Amino acid sequence: MGRGGARLRSEGRLSYLKELAGFACRARLQDLPAPVLARTRWVIADSLPVIAAGMQQPEMQALLKLHMPQAARGTAWVLGTRQRAGASDAALLNGTAGTWLELNEGNLFAKGHPGIQVVPAAVALAQEVGASGAELLMAVAVGYEVSSRISRAAQMKISVHPHGTWGTLGAAVAAGRLKGFDERRMLELINVSATMGMATSRQTLLDGATVRNIFTGHSGYMGLMAARLVECGFTGETDSPASVYGKVLGDGFDPAKATENLAREWILAQGYFKLHPTGRYIHSVIDALEDLLSRSGKLDIARIARIEVKAYRLAAMLKEKRVTSSFGARFSVPFALATILYHGASGLAPFEQAAVDNEAIQALAARVEVEEDASYTARYPSEQVCDLRIVLAGGQVHEGRCTVTKGEPSKPHAPEELEKKFMQLGVPVWGEAVARRLLDGCMKLEDVPDFSRFAEGFDL
């Protein structure tokens, strides 16, 4: 009786995996609410120029030089290179390039960045298998949704970086969908892929360690490998997500949260797009600065005595003042405020190495103090509250505030802003005509009968 009761409790607990696997296999394009479909198109579209621009970074160029001669031959874009490779190598390189500029899509409720971990694998495999545009859209949608729900259910340790962990599961589910896995194999795939992530460290952000960028490349690569393993008969644990994300990388796992309102509420629709090349939590501080400047006008930085920031915990953690690299600059609240005040605007240039080496910017960053307000942390993630005070010599004070960061579902960027970002990043790499044609194609993906044929028309 005791053994039977234990078995029933185990089966009840594992029903969440069956439900997720069934959803991943059965969801149809016509089931997607119009905002979710539009959002999925943009998750794919936004990722492409972000990857291509990131691929131009010196470290990525060096990696390409060493890796491409050994990469498998194939038809998948290696974006920003005008070269192609096998799906696994393309997913690895594109996923790695996609986080260099910190302009990739993200989701506070998923507690990370699902898009850049799912899209490179899905796009590469769709080219390889000749999937339709509609099939690609559904693969991204279910891979994003299932992995986001697993992340929401997990109490991941704050020391663990969200890239390269549950992202392998998202890429794997997208691959399983494109390969036509049935529910039994999809469930096995979830269990296999969940244990194929990395032991990632959030400290990489604070140290400006660029090894962090391979984490997302790893997700795509290992997600595709997980699908291959299942095809070959490999098996996973009985409940790998609860084991890995609840015990190894986290301190708890609530299966009910993984399936709560499944197919009725889409976490995918609750994400954000970035217009500033910084860690997401810094965007709240930038919004507070923009609010302040909208009332004060341009400030003479020579007169700034100090800058005071109060924010929620994840933003307050990014308080390093003395950054030494362009990548590290993207995760420093003091540097972000200083360089935007110095340049008069945000953008790529204020976070390049020349700005990091600018003594005036560094001196201003040294006058920034950042602290957590516990009441603001309690309001996160529904609100991302941040207060900013700039005190001038002589005592004059200017104040600004952010309650909800621009780009969140309740405060979305306009489509025109996303199109402008696409073109600003894409045109320098591909030229205006190609960038425009690619964007137009992404906005009509469900009408593409064969994505591999579509991709043949672009030398990206």
mmCIF file with all atom_site columns, N, CA and C in Angstrom, residues 175-211:
data_model
loop_
_atom_site.group_PDB
_atom_site.id
_atom_site.type_symbol
_atom_site.label_atom_id
_atom_site.label_alt_id
_atom_site.label_comp_id
_atom_site.label_asym_id
_atom_site.label_entity_id
_atom_site.label_seq_id
_atom_site.pdbx_PDB_ins_code
_atom_site.Cartn_x
_atom_site.Cartn_y
_atom_site.Cartn_z
_atom_site.occupancy
_atom_site.B_iso_or_equiv
_atom_site.pdbx_formal_charge
_atom_site.auth_seq_id
_atom_site.auth_comp_id
_atom_site.auth_asym_id
_atom_site.auth_atom_id
_atom_site.pdbx_PDB_model_num
ATOM 1   N N  . ALA A 1 175 ? 13.792 22.050 -31.205 1.00 0.00 ? 175 ALA A N  1
ATOM 2   C CA . ALA A 1 175 ? 14.320 21.051 -32.133 1.00 0.00 ? 175 ALA A CA 1
ATOM 3   C C  . ALA A 1 175 ? 13.388 19.845 -32.226 1.00 0.00 ? 175 ALA A C  1
ATOM 4   N N  . GLY A 1 176 ? 12.882 19.395 -31.083 1.00 0.00 ? 176 GLY A N  1
ATOM 5   C CA . GLY A 1 176 ? 11.957 18.266 -31.096 1.00 0.00 ? 176 GLY A CA 1
ATOM 6   C C  . GLY A 1 176 ? 10.699 18.567 -31.887 1.00 0.00 ? 176 GLY A C  1
ATOM 7   N N  . ARG A 1 177 ? 10.223 19.794 -31.775 1.00 0.00 ? 177 ARG A N  1
ATOM 8   C CA . ARG A 1 177 ? 9.044  20.195 -32.531 1.00 0.00 ? 177 ARG A CA 1
ATOM 9   C C  . ARG A 1 177 ? 9.343  20.153 -34.030 1.00 0.00 ? 177 ARG A C  1
ATOM 10  N N  . LEU A 1 178 ? 10.484 20.689 -34.440 1.00 0.00 ? 178 LEU A N  1
ATOM 11  C CA . LEU A 1 178 ? 10.843 20.701 -35.857 1.00 0.00 ? 178 LEU A CA 1
ATOM 12  C C  . LEU A 1 178 ? 11.091 19.294 -36.398 1.00 0.00 ? 178 LEU A C  1
ATOM 13  N N  . LYS A 1 179 ? 11.530 18.398 -35.543 1.00 0.00 ? 179 LYS A N  1
ATOM 14  C CA . LYS A 1 179 ? 11.781 17.014 -35.955 1.00 0.00 ? 179 LYS A CA 1
ATOM 15  C C  . LYS A 1 179 ? 10.533 16.142 -35.858 1.00 0.00 ? 179 LYS A C  1
ATOM 16  N N  . GLY A 1 180 ? 9.438  16.712 -35.397 1.00 0.00 ? 180 GLY A N  1
ATOM 17  C CA . GLY A 1 180 ? 8.190  15.967 -35.340 1.00 0.00 ? 180 GLY A CA 1
ATOM 18  C C  . GLY A 1 180 ? 8.119  14.934 -34.235 1.00 0.00 ? 180 GLY A C  1
ATOM 19  N N  . PHE A 1 181 ? 8.767  15.192 -33.111 1.00 0.00 ? 181 PHE A N  1
ATOM 20  C CA . PHE A 1 181 ? 8.729  14.251 -31.985 1.00 0.00 ? 181 PHE A CA 1
ATOM 21  C C  . PHE A 1 181 ? 7.295  14.054 -31.495 1.00 0.00 ? 181 PHE A C  1
ATOM 22  N N  . ASP A 1 182 ? 6.967  12.803 -31.128 1.00 0.00 ? 182 ASP A N  1
ATOM 23  C CA . ASP A 1 182 ? 5.692  12.558 -30.466 1.00 0.00 ? 182 ASP A CA 1
ATOM 24  C C  . ASP A 1 182 ? 5.823  12.896 -28.987 1.00 0.00 ? 182 ASP A C  1
ATOM 25  N N  . GLU A 1 183 ? 4.740  12.758 -28.237 1.00 0.00 ? 183 GLU A N  1
ATOM 26  C CA . GLU A 1 183 ? 4.749  13.200 -26.841 1.00 0.00 ? 183 GLU A CA 1
ATOM 27  C C  . GLU A 1 183 ? 5.697  12.378 -25.972 1.00 0.00 ? 183 GLU A C  1
ATOM 28  N N  . ARG A 1 184 ? 5.832  11.102 -26.272 1.00 0.00 ? 184 ARG A N  1
ATOM 29  C CA . ARG A 1 184 ? 6.749  10.274 -25.492 1.00 0.00 ? 184 ARG A CA 1
ATOM 30  C C  . ARG A 1 184 ? 8.182  10.749 -25.666 1.00 0.00 ? 184 ARG A C  1
ATOM 31  N N  . ARG A 1 185 ? 8.575  10.976 -26.903 1.00 0.00 ? 185 ARG A N  1
ATOM 32  C CA . ARG A 1 185 ? 9.961  11.426 -27.143 1.00 0.00 ? 185 ARG A CA 1
ATOM 33  C C  . ARG A 1 185 ? 10.168 12.863 -26.670 1.00 0.00 ? 185 ARG A C  1
ATOM 34  N N  . MET A 1 186 ? 9.129  13.694 -26.764 1.00 0.00 ? 186 MET A N  1
ATOM 35  C CA . MET A 1 186 ? 9.264  15.071 -26.283 1.00 0.00 ? 186 MET A CA 1
ATOM 36  C C  . MET A 1 186 ? 9.489  15.087 -24.777 1.00 0.00 ? 186 MET A C  1
ATOM 37  N N  . LEU A 1 187 ? 8.775  14.225 -24.045 1.00 0.00 ? 187 LEU A N  1
ATOM 38  C CA . LEU A 1 187 ? 8.975  14.151 -22.605 1.00 0.00 ? 187 LEU A CA 1
ATOM 39  C C  . LEU A 1 187 ? 10.400 13.690 -22.297 1.00 0.00 ? 187 LEU A C  1
ATOM 40  N N  . GLU A 1 188 ? 10.867 12.697 -23.021 1.00 0.00 ? 188 GLU A N  1
ATOM 41  C CA . GLU A 1 188 ? 12.240 12.228 -22.826 1.00 0.00 ? 188 GLU A CA 1
ATOM 42  C C  . GLU A 1 188 ? 13.232 13.342 -23.137 1.00 0.00 ? 188 GLU A C  1
ATOM 43  N N  . LEU A 1 189 ? 12.929 14.112 -24.160 1.00 0.00 ? 189 LEU A N  1
ATOM 44  C CA . LEU A 1 189 ? 13.806 15.208 -24.558 1.00 0.00 ? 189 LEU A CA 1
ATOM 45  C C  . LEU A 1 189 ? 13.904 16.274 -23.470 1.00 0.00 ? 189 LEU A C  1
ATOM 46  N N  . ILE A 1 190 ? 12.790 16.583 -22.839 1.00 0.00 ? 190 ILE A N  1
ATOM 47  C CA . ILE A 1 190 ? 12.814 17.546 -21.736 1.00 0.00 ? 190 ILE A CA 1
ATOM 48  C C  . ILE A 1 190 ? 13.747 17.052 -20.636 1.00 0.00 ? 190 ILE A C  1
ATOM 49  N N  . ASN A 1 191 ? 13.631 15.769 -20.291 1.00 0.00 ? 191 ASN A N  1
ATOM 50  C CA . ASN A 1 191 ? 14.465 15.216 -19.228 1.00 0.00 ? 191 ASN A CA 1
ATOM 51  C C  . ASN A 1 191 ? 15.937 15.133 -19.618 1.00 0.00 ? 191 ASN A C  1
ATOM 52  N N  . VAL A 1 192 ? 16.214 14.784 -20.865 1.00 0.00 ? 192 VAL A N  1
ATOM 53  C CA . VAL A 1 192 ? 17.612 14.701 -21.308 1.00 0.00 ? 192 VAL A CA 1
ATOM 54  C C  . VAL A 1 192 ? 18.247 16.087 -21.355 1.00 0.00 ? 192 VAL A C  1
ATOM 55  N N  . SER A 1 193 ? 17.558 17.046 -21.950 1.00 0.00 ? 193 SER A N  1
ATOM 56  C CA . SER A 1 193 ? 18.147 18.378 -22.150 1.00 0.00 ? 193 SER A CA 1
ATOM 57  C C  . SER A 1 193 ? 18.322 19.146 -20.856 1.00 0.00 ? 193 SER A C  1
ATOM 58  N N  . ALA A 1 194 ? 17.463 18.896 -19.869 1.00 0.00 ? 194 ALA A N  1
ATOM 59  C CA . ALA A 1 194 ? 17.548 19.639 -18.614 1.00 0.00 ? 194 ALA A CA 1
ATOM 60  C C  . ALA A 1 194 ? 18.871 19.393 -17.901 1.00 0.00 ? 194 ALA A C  1
ATOM 61  N N  . THR A 1 195 ? 19.465 18.245 -18.127 1.00 0.00 ? 195 THR A N  1
ATOM 62  C CA . THR A 1 195 ? 20.710 17.924 -17.433 1.00 0.00 ? 195 THR A CA 1
ATOM 63  C C  . THR A 1 195 ? 21.944 18.249 -18.274 1.00 0.00 ? 195 THR A C  1
ATOM 64  N N  . MET A 1 196 ? 21.751 18.911 -19.418 1.00 0.00 ? 196 MET A N  1
ATOM 65  C CA . MET A 1 196 ? 22.865 19.202 -20.328 1.00 0.00 ? 196 MET A CA 1
ATOM 66  C C  . MET A 1 196 ? 23.265 20.671 -20.314 1.00 0.00 ? 196 MET A C  1
ATOM 67  N N  . GLY A 1 197 ? 22.820 21.410 -19.295 1.00 0.00 ? 197 GLY A N  1
ATOM 68  C CA . GLY A 1 197 ? 23.219 22.805 -19.152 1.00 0.00 ? 197 GLY A CA 1
ATOM 69  C C  . GLY A 1 197 ? 24.572 22.939 -18.484 1.00 0.00 ? 197 GLY A C  1
ATOM 70  N N  . MET A 1 198 ? 24.932 24.175 -18.166 1.00 0.00 ? 198 MET A N  1
ATOM 71  C CA . MET A 1 198 ? 26.230 24.476 -17.579 1.00 0.00 ? 198 MET A CA 1
ATOM 72  C C  . MET A 1 198 ? 26.063 24.929 -16.122 1.00 0.00 ? 198 MET A C  1
ATOM 73  N N  . ALA A 1 199 ? 27.158 24.869 -15.393 1.00 0.00 ? 199 ALA A N  1
ATOM 74  C CA . ALA A 1 199 ? 27.219 25.484 -14.062 1.00 0.00 ? 199 ALA A CA 1
ATOM 75  C C  . ALA A 1 199 ? 27.680 26.926 -14.257 1.00 0.00 ? 199 ALA A C  1
ATOM 76  N N  . THR A 1 200 ? 26.745 27.786 -14.618 1.00 0.00 ? 200 THR A N  1
ATOM 77  C CA . THR A 1 200 ? 27.084 29.153 -15.002 1.00 0.00 ? 200 THR A CA 1
ATOM 78  C C  . THR A 1 200 ? 27.155 30.062 -13.779 1.00 0.00 ? 200 THR A C  1
ATOM 79  N N  . SER A 1 201 ? 27.944 31.115 -13.882 1.00 0.00 ? 201 SER A N  1
ATOM 80  C CA . SER A 1 201 ? 28.165 32.006 -12.743 1.00 0.00 ? 201 SER A CA 1
ATOM 81  C C  . SER A 1 201 ? 27.743 33.425 -13.080 1.00 0.00 ? 201 SER A C  1
ATOM 82  N N  . ARG A 1 202 ? 26.913 34.010 -12.209 1.00 0.00 ? 202 ARG A N  1
ATOM 83  C CA . ARG A 1 202 ? 26.512 35.404 -12.389 1.00 0.00 ? 202 ARG A CA 1
ATOM 84  C C  . ARG A 1 202 ? 27.689 36.359 -12.185 1.00 0.00 ? 202 ARG A C  1
ATOM 85  N N  . GLN A 1 203 ? 28.717 35.901 -11.479 1.00 0.00 ? 203 GLN A N  1
ATOM 86  C CA . GLN A 1 203 ? 29.885 36.738 -11.235 1.00 0.00 ? 203 GLN A CA 1
ATOM 87  C C  . GLN A 1 203 ? 30.553 37.171 -12.533 1.00 0.00 ? 203 GLN A C  1
ATOM 88  N N  . THR A 1 204 ? 30.340 36.392 -13.611 1.00 0.00 ? 204 THR A N  1
ATOM 89  C CA . THR A 1 204 ? 30.920 36.787 -14.902 1.00 0.00 ? 204 THR A CA 1
ATOM 90  C C  . THR A 1 204 ? 30.474 38.180 -15.308 1.00 0.00 ? 204 THR A C  1
ATOM 91  N N  . LEU A 1 205 ? 29.222 38.538 -14.970 1.00 0.00 ? 205 LEU A N  1
ATOM 92  C CA . LEU A 1 205 ? 28.726 39.881 -15.297 1.00 0.00 ? 205 LEU A CA 1
ATOM 93  C C  . LEU A 1 205 ? 29.506 40.941 -14.535 1.00 0.00 ? 205 LEU A C  1
ATOM 94  N N  . LEU A 1 206 ? 29.678 40.701 -13.250 1.00 0.00 ? 206 LEU A N  1
ATOM 95  C CA . LEU A 1 206 ? 30.323 41.694 -12.400 1.00 0.00 ? 206 LEU A CA 1
ATOM 96  C C  . LEU A 1 206 ? 31.804 41.830 -12.729 1.00 0.00 ? 206 LEU A C  1
ATOM 97  N N  . ASP A 1 207 ? 32.416 40.759 -13.206 1.00 0.00 ? 207 ASP A N  1
ATOM 98  C CA . ASP A 1 207 ? 33.828 40.789 -13.576 1.00 0.00 ? 207 ASP A CA 1
ATOM 99  C C  . ASP A 1 207 ? 34.041 41.205 -15.027 1.00 0.00 ? 207 ASP A C  1
ATOM 100 N N  . GLY A 1 208 ? 32.957 41.322 -15.794 1.00 0.00 ? 208 GLY A N  1
ATOM 101 C CA . GLY A 1 208 ? 33.100 41.618 -17.218 1.00 0.00 ? 208 GLY A CA 1
ATOM 102 C C  . GLY A 1 208 ? 33.763 40.483 -17.969 1.00 0.00 ? 208 GLY A C  1
ATOM 103 N N  . ALA A 1 209 ? 33.518 39.252 -17.519 1.00 0.00 ? 209 ALA A N  1
ATOM 104 C CA . ALA A 1 209 ? 34.168 38.078 -18.115 1.00 0.00 ? 209 ALA A CA 1
ATOM 105 C C  . ALA A 1 209 ? 33.405 37.630 -19.357 1.00 0.00 ? 209 ALA A C  1
ATOM 106 N N  . THR A 1 210 ? 34.043 37.689 -20.513 1.00 0.00 ? 210 THR A N  1
ATOM 107 C CA . THR A 1 210 ? 33.341 37.424 -21.767 1.00 0.00 ? 210 THR A CA 1
ATOM 108 C C  . THR A 1 210 ? 33.105 35.942 -22.027 1.00 0.00 ? 210 THR A C  1
ATOM 109 N N  . VAL A 1 211 ? 33.639 35.052 -21.193 1.00 0.00 ? 211 VAL A N  1
ATOM 110 C CA . VAL A 1 211 ? 33.279 33.643 -21.310 1.00 0.00 ? 211 VAL A CA 1
ATOM 111 C C  . VAL A 1 211 ? 31.773 33.476 -21.141 1.00 0.00 ? 211 VAL A C  1
#
